[in-house]
DNA sequence: GTGAAAGCGCTAACAT
DNA sequence: ATGTTAGCGCTTTCAC
């Protein structure tokens, strides 16, 4: 592996000049720049990121801290992670994975290693001790999700208000007025709390009678909703990836069908929705976009670019065949 | 952040001795060891992994190279990744994510940065240029999956022979003799090729008539199989995550049911299988185990531990209600 | 068993 | 505009 020294020698300049050219950190004559670039190309030189990190006190490595148990983005977790890693690389950073299970100590030890410049924290809870640990460490960080009071914290999240409003719009446009909302049983879970709040507020604003239900956060779920649900509403929005199949099954067993007897809108990936019969109308979380935005927000902060206002991104509605005009 | 110097000073020893204690790289008197350890604890010292990496010429960072498009492990990709990261950390390594789309150059540039000691390559194809790029680079690597001729390459993969045999056993035990096998349309895709070969061989050995079918590698899929499938077999194994729902739907539309008219065994996660009605008998890929094994195989290689023979891990059969005794 | 000193390959003052 | 030089925080000979 060639080093700056080899490049400098070959180009007939000092190692400082090589560094200036590589980093654009100081003005350099076009002529010498070219000689350096030629030497770099001829030698197939790549700078050693480790040495650079040590000398510059910037590792250009970010950590993606995520609990191993929960899967907030469900089917879009992979998209999120991949997109975060791509965004990092696009700006010259690397992303390391930190599966974090415990709260304070683990993250503290990891940070102590001095390997990363900042942390992207996934699956942020309303009251999250990891956020406190990060804040105490002084390491820059960006949150995916929000704590109870996220004011002043760098974060990106789903825009639950918009997402629920869009879903309601879709159903109301089809003539529905009795629209239930089903979440997963997860007390204190941010997305549940925020989407329920949005639903309640929107119902009030629009003069709709709210019907909030819950079911299990894992499959199978939703089948038990059935007697109650179809008696009281003509449409349902499911903020629970697993519930849709249960609802369809429960309905079928009662001799009823979608969308004739009930319109179903599920917050899940279109891929998942396509598995159902009929293919579901879905609203999918912006996993990839959040991954990218979160990383950019963190890097902006690291590089002293603008304060980077929190971004809230709505889910995207993809019409399927499980929603139809009210009978 | 305290450094070795601070520790050395406080313990009244040289920085070399501190290093010896921290790494166990040289014998040290119990007494001085204790003094050093005390100083470490008092100062809350963590060694700087970056500096250690530069000086020792071992970064203790591994890359997980994965294509962004394909999703071999489907629903278990997240498990795989998480488990790989955990295994790495358990042995004192970090795992960086490298979403790789192009073939040679990208991986070459990344390796040139000198950030990683080795690479775990996911989604290995039968003929994979990335493997050649890695081999040419001289960087140690481990493959998840196998090339056409994996002899001599460090790799871990699903044991398709065992997995298909176990599935056949399950169905044959239930009295089935006509058992179809459905894969996803993906020419040259390792898992498809190897599982099909296993199916053919096993059918021959057991005197069964093979029926191989394909359908789309994305949802919706499988509905089109229906007239043909149920006329010719009493059971089907689906090596296609998306097909199961289509098969169920197709069957229902024909007024038929599972498992009465057809037994269905799907190679997917039990979570996914639980969504179906009836809950599917599934065989799930050992995503987490492969992630961990792959990382260990790579680290063993890096640390000069035994040659680490290739490990093939079978899928795990989880009986559901979609398979039953042949009518 | 312990210490002194020479780097690892780079960046970033500070000179010139 | 370019060069000299002093580190970044650690590991690792080589002496003692």
XYZ file of C-alpha atoms in Angstrom, chain A residues 226-227 230-231 247-258 260-262:
19
model
C -64.358 -8.865 14.286
C -67.792 -8.903 15.820
C -68.018 -4.482 11.537
C -71.059 -3.616 13.606
C -59.204 -8.874 10.056
C -59.605 -10.414 6.618
C -59.778 -13.870 8.110
C -62.252 -12.882 10.789
C -64.426 -11.219 8.213
C -64.338 -14.197 5.894
C -65.333 -16.497 8.721
C -68.346 -14.304 9.397
C -69.272 -14.628 5.763
C -68.335 -11.036 5.092
C -65.897 -9.557 2.622
C -63.514 -6.707 1.930
C -67.903 -4.819 0.405
C -68.607 -5.038 4.094
C -65.578 -3.202 5.400
